[in-house]
mmCIF file of C-alpha atoms in Angstrom:
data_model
loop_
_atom_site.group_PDB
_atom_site.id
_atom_site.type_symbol
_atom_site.label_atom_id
_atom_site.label_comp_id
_atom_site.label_asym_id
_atom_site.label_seq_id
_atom_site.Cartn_x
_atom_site.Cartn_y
_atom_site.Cartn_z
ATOM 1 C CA UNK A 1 183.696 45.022 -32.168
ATOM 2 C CA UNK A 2 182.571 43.412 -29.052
ATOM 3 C CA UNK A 3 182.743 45.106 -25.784
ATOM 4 C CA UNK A 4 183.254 43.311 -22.444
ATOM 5 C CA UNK A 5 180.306 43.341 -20.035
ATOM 6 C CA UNK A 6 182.632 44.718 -17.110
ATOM 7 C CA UNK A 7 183.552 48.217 -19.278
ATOM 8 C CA UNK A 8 180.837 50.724 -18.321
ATOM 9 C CA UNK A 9 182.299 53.836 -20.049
ATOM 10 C CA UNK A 10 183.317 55.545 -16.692
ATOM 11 C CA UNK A 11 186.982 54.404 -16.483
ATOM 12 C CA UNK A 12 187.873 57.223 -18.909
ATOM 13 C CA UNK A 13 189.472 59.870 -17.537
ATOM 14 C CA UNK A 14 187.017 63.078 -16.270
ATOM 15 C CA UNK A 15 188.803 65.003 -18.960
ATOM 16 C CA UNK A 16 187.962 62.731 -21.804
ATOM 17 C CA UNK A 17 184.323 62.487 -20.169
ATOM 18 C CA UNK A 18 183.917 65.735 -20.431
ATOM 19 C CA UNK A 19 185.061 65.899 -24.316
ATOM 20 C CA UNK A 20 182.455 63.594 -24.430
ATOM 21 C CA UNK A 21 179.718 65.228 -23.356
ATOM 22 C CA UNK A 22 178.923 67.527 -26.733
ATOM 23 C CA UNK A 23 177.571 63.985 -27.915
ATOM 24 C CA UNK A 24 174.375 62.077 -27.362
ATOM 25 C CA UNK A 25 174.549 60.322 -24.356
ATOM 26 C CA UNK A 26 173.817 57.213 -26.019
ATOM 27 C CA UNK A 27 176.673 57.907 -28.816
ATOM 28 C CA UNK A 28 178.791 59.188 -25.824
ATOM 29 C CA UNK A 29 179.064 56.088 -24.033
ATOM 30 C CA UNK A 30 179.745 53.541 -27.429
ATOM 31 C CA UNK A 31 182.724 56.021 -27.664
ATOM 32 C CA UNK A 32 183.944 55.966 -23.955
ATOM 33 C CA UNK A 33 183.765 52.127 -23.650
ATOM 34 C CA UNK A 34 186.098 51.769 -27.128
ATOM 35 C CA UNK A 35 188.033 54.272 -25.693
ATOM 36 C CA UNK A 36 188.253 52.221 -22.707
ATOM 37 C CA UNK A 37 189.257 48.966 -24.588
ATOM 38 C CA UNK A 38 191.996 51.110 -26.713
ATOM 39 C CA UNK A 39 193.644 51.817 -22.809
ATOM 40 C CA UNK A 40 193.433 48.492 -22.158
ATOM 41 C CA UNK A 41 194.715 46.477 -24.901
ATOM 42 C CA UNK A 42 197.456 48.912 -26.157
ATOM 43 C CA UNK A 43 200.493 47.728 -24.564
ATOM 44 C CA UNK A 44 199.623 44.075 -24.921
ATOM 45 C CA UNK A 45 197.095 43.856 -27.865
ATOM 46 C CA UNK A 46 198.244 46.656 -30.506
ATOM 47 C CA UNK A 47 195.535 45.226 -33.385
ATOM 48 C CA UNK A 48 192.898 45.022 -30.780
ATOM 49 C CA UNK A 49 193.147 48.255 -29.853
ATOM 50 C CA UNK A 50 193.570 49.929 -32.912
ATOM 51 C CA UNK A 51 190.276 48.345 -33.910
ATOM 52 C CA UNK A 52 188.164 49.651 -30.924
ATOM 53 C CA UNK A 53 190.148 53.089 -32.212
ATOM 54 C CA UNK A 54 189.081 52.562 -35.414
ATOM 55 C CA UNK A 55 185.212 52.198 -34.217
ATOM 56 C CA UNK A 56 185.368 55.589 -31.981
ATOM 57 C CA UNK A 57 187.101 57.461 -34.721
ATOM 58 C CA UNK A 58 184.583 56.316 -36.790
ATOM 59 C CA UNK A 59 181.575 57.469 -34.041
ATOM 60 C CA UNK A 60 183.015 60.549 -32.857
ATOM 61 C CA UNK A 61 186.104 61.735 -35.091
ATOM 62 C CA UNK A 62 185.338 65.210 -34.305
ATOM 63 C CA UNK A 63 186.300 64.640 -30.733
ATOM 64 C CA UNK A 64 189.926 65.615 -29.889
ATOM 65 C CA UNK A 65 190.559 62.616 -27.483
ATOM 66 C CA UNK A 66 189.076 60.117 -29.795
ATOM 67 C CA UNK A 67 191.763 61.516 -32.551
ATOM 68 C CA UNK A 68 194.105 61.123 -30.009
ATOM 69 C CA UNK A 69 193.705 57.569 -29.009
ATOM 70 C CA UNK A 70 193.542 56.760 -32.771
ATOM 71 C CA UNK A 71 196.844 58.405 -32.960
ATOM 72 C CA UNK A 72 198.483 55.779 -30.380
ATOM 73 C CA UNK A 73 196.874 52.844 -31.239
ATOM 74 C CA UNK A 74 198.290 53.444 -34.909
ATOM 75 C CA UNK A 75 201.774 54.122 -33.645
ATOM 76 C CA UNK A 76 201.385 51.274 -31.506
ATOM 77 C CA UNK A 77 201.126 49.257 -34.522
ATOM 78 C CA UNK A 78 203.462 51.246 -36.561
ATOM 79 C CA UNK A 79 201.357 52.894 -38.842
ATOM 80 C CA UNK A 80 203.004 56.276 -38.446
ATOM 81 C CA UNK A 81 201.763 57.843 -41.066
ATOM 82 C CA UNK A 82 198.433 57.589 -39.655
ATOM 83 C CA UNK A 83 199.551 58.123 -36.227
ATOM 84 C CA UNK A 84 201.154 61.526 -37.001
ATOM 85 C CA UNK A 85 198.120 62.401 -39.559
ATOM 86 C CA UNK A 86 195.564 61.620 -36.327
ATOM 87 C CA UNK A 87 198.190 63.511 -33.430
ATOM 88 C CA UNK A 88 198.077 66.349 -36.038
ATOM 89 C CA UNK A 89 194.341 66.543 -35.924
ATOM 90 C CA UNK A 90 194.051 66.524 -32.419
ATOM 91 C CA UNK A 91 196.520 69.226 -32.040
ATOM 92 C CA UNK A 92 194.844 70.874 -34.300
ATOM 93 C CA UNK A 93 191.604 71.323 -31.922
ATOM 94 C CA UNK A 94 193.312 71.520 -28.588
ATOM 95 C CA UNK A 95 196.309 73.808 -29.706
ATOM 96 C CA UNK A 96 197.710 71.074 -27.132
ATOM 97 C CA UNK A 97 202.083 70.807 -27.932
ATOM 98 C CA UNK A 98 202.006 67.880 -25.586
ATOM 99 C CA UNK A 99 202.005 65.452 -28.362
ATOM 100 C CA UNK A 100 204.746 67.504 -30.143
ATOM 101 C CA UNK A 101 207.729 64.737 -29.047
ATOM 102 C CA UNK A 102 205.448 61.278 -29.876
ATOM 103 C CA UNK A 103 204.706 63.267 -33.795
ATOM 104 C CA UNK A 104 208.512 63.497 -34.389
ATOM 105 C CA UNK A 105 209.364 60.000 -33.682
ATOM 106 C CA UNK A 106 206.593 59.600 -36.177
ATOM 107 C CA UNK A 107 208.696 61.136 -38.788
ATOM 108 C CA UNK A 108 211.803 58.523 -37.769
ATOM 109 C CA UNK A 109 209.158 56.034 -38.099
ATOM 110 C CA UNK A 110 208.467 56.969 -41.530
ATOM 111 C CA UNK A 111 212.250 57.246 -42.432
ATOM 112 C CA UNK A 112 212.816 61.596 -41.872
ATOM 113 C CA UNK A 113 215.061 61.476 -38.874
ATOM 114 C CA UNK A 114 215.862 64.960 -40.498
ATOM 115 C CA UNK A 115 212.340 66.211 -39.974
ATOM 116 C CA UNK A 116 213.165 64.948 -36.005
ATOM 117 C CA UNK A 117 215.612 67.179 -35.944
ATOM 118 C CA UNK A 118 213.995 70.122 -37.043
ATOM 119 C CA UNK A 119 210.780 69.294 -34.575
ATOM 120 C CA UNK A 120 213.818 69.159 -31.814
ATOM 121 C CA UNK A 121 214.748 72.679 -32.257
ATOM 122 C CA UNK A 122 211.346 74.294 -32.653
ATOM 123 C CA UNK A 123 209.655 76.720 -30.832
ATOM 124 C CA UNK A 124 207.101 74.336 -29.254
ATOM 125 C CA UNK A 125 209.707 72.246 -27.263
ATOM 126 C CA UNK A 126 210.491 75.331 -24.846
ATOM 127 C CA UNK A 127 206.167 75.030 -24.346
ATOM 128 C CA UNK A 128 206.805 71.096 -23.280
ATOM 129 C CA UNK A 129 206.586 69.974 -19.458
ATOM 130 C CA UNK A 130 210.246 68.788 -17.930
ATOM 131 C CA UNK A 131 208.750 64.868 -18.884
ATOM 132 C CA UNK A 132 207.847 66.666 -22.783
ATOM 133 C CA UNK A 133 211.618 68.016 -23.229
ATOM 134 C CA UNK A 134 213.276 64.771 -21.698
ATOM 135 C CA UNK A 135 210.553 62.625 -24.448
ATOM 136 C CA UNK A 136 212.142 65.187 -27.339
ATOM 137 C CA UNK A 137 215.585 64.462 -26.562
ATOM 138 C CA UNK A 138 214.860 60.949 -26.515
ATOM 139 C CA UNK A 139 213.590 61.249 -30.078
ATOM 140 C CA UNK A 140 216.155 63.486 -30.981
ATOM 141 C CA UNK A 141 218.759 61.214 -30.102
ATOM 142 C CA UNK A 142 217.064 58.200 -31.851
ATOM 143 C CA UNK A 143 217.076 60.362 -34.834
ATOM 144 C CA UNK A 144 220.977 61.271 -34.340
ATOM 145 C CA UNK A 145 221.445 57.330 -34.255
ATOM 146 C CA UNK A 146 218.940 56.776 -37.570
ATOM 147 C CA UNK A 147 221.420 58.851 -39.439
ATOM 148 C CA UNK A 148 224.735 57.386 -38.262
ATOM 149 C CA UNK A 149 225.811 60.151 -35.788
ATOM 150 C CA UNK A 150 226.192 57.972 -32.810
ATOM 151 C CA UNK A 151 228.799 61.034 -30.831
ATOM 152 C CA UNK A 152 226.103 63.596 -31.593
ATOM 153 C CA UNK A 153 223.536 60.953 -30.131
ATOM 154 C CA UNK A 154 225.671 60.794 -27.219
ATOM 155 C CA UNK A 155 225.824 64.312 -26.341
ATOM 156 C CA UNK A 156 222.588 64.978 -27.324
ATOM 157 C CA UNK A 157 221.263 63.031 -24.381
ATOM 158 C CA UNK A 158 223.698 64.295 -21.842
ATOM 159 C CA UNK A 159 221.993 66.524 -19.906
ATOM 160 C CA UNK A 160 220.940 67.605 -16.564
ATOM 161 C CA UNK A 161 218.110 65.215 -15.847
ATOM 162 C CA UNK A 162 220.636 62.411 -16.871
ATOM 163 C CA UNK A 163 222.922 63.696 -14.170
ATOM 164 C CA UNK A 164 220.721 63.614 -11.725
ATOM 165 C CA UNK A 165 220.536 61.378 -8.914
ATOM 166 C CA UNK A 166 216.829 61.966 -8.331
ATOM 167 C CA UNK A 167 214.160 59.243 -9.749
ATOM 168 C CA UNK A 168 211.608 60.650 -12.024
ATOM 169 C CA UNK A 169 209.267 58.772 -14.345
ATOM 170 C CA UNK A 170 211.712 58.951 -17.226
ATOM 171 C CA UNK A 171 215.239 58.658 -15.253
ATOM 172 C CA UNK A 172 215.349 54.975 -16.729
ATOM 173 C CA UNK A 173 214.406 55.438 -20.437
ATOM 174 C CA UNK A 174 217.425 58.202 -20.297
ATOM 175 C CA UNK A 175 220.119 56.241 -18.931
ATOM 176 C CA UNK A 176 219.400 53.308 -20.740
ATOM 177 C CA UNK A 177 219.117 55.170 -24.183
ATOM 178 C CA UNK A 178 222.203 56.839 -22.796
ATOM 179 C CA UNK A 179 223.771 53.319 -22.120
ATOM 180 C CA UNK A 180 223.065 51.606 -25.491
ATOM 181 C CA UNK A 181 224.658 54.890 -27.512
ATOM 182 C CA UNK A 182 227.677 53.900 -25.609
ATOM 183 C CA UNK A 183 227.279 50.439 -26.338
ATOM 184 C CA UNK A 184 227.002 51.463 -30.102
ATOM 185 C CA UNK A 185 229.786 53.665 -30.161
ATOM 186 C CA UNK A 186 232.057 50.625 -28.289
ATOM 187 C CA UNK A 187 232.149 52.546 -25.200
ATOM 188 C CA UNK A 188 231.723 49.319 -23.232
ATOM 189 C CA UNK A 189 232.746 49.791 -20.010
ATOM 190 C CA UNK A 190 230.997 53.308 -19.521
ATOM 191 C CA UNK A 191 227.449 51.742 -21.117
ATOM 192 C CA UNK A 192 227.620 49.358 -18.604
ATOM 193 C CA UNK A 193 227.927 51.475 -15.814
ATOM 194 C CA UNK A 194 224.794 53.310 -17.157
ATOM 195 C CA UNK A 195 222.922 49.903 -17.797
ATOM 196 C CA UNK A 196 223.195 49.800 -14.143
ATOM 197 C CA UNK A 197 222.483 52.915 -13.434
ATOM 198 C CA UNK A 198 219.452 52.182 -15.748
ATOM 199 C CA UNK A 199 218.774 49.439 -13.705
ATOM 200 C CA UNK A 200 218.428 51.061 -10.462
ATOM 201 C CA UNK A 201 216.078 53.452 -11.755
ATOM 202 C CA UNK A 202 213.655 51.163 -13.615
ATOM 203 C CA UNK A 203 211.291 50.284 -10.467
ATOM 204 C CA UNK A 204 208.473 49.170 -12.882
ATOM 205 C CA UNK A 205 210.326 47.196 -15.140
ATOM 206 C CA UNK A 206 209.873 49.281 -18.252
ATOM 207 C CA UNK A 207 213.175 48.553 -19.563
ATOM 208 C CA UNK A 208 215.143 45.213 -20.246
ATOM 209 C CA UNK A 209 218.295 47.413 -18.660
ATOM 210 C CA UNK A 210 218.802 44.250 -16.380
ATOM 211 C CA UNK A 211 218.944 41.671 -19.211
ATOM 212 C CA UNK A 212 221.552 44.038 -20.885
ATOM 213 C CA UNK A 213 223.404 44.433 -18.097
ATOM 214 C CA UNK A 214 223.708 40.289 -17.336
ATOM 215 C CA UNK A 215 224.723 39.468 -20.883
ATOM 216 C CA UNK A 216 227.467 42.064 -20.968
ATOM 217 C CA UNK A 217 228.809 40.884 -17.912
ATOM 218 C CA UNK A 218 228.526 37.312 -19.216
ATOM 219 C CA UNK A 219 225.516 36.002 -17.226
ATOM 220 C CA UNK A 220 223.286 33.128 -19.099
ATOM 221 C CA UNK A 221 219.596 32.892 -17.619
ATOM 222 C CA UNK A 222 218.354 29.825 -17.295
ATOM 223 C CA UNK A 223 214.759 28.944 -17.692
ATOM 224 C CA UNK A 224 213.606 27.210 -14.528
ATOM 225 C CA UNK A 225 211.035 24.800 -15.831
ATOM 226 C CA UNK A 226 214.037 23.773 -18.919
ATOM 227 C CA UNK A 227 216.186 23.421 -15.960
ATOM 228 C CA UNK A 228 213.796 21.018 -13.805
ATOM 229 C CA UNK A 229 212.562 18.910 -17.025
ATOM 230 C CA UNK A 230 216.359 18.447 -17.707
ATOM 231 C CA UNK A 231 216.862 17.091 -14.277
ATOM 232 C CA UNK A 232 214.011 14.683 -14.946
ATOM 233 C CA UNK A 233 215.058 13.500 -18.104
ATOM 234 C CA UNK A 234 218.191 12.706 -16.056
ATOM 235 C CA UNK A 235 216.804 10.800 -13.570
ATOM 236 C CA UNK A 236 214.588 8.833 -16.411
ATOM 237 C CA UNK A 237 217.544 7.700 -18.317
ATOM 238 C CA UNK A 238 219.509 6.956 -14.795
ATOM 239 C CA UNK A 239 216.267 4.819 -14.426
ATOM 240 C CA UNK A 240 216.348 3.074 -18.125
ATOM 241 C CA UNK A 241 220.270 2.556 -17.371
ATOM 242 C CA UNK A 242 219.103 0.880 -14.119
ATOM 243 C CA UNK A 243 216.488 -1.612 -15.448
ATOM 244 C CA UNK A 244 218.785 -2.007 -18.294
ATOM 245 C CA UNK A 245 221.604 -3.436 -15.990
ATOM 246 C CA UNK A 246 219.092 -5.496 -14.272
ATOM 247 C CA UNK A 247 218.237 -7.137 -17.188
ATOM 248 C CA UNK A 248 221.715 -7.688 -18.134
ATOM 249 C CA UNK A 249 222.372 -9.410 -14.734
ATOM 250 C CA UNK A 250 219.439 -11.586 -15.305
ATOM 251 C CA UNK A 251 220.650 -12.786 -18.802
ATOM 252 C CA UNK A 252 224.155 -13.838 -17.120
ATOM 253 C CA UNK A 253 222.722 -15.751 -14.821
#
């Protein structure tokens, strides 16, 4: 696949560089620049970047990191079968648990919500970060949801980092998975206090917590652009109506 002139290979991160350097320097730097493009396109281009993974798995598949990336570009594109056969490699060489939350949604994905579960209550969750153990319960909870248990998804995510006031990098996933187990359960009222909780978190815009809020409280957007071509359709068919009363006045007289 074709690599843009601007990607040099260095943008990877020092860590993945250094991965990197047990190959040929030549081979090294076909895989950093398809590593590069999987970064870029994987939040906006899924297939793209699962082909650039496919092309550095294919150069360098005894490389952790490459394993890795192939692991989230097939997720990305919901191949989670792959995705949880590639996280399980790379865990395999690192020993890493970070990836332990990201491989149990893989089992939702391929319809075990049970096997979820049991990855929630493991051993290797205690070994997660604070971000790692918020990701799990997130999972957890989805997988509570998958199999109908929308109370036990509730509690499940009720927890001291949802009742904090503090602002971390996953305060708005929380509340708003939080919010829309309410919202399932037909706990209206409190989900939309926690959609707005949500939507005071969400600085970057990573969740649509504002668009849920608006339509429970009744709000209709409006596209701009629909609303200005309406008002010029208007004023064109004022216009015909115009020149069409003209005319009329002329035939009278």
């Amino acid at each position: 696949m074709p690599i843009p002139e601007d990607v040099t290979g260095e943008e990877i991160d020092k860590d993945v560089r250094q991965e990197l350097q047990s190959l040929p320097k030549t081979l090294a730097d076909d895989v950093a620049k398809n590593l590069v493009m999987v970064a870029r396109l994987l939040d906006e281009d899924p297939e793209g970047a699962y082909g650039y993974s496919r092309v550095a798995l294919r150069l360098a598949s005894r490389v952790a990191a490459v394993r890795e990336a192939a692991g989230f570009a097939a997720y990305a594109t919901q191949k989670y079968g792959e995705a949880l056969a590639e996280f399980r490699a790379a865990k395999r060489m690192t020993g890493n648990i970070d990836l332990w939350p990201v491989m149990a949604d893989c089992e939702r994905g391929l319809g075990r919500p049970e096997k979820a579960l049991d990855m929630a209550g493991a051993p290797e969750v205690h070994k997660l970060d604070k971000a790692g153990q918020v990701e799990m319960r997130l999972v957890a909870a989805g997988a509570r949801r998958d199999m109908g248990q929308l109370d036990a998804a509730i509690v499940t995510l009720q927890s001291s980092e949802l009742a904090s006031n503090s602002v971390q990098p996953w305060t708005a996933r929380l509340r708003y998975a939080y919010a829309d187990a309410l919202l399932a359960a037909g706990r209206e009222p409190e989900a939309r206090e926690w959609f707005a909780k949500a939507v005071e978190a969400d600085r970057d815009g990573s969740t649509d917590a504002s668009d849920r809020l608006a339509e429970l409280d009744g709000v209709e957007f409006v596209d701009a652009l629909t609303e200005d071509e309406a008002e010029a359709a208007d004023e064109a068919e004022a216009e015909d109506e115009g020149e069409g009363g003209d005319a009329a006045e002329e035939q009278k007289d």
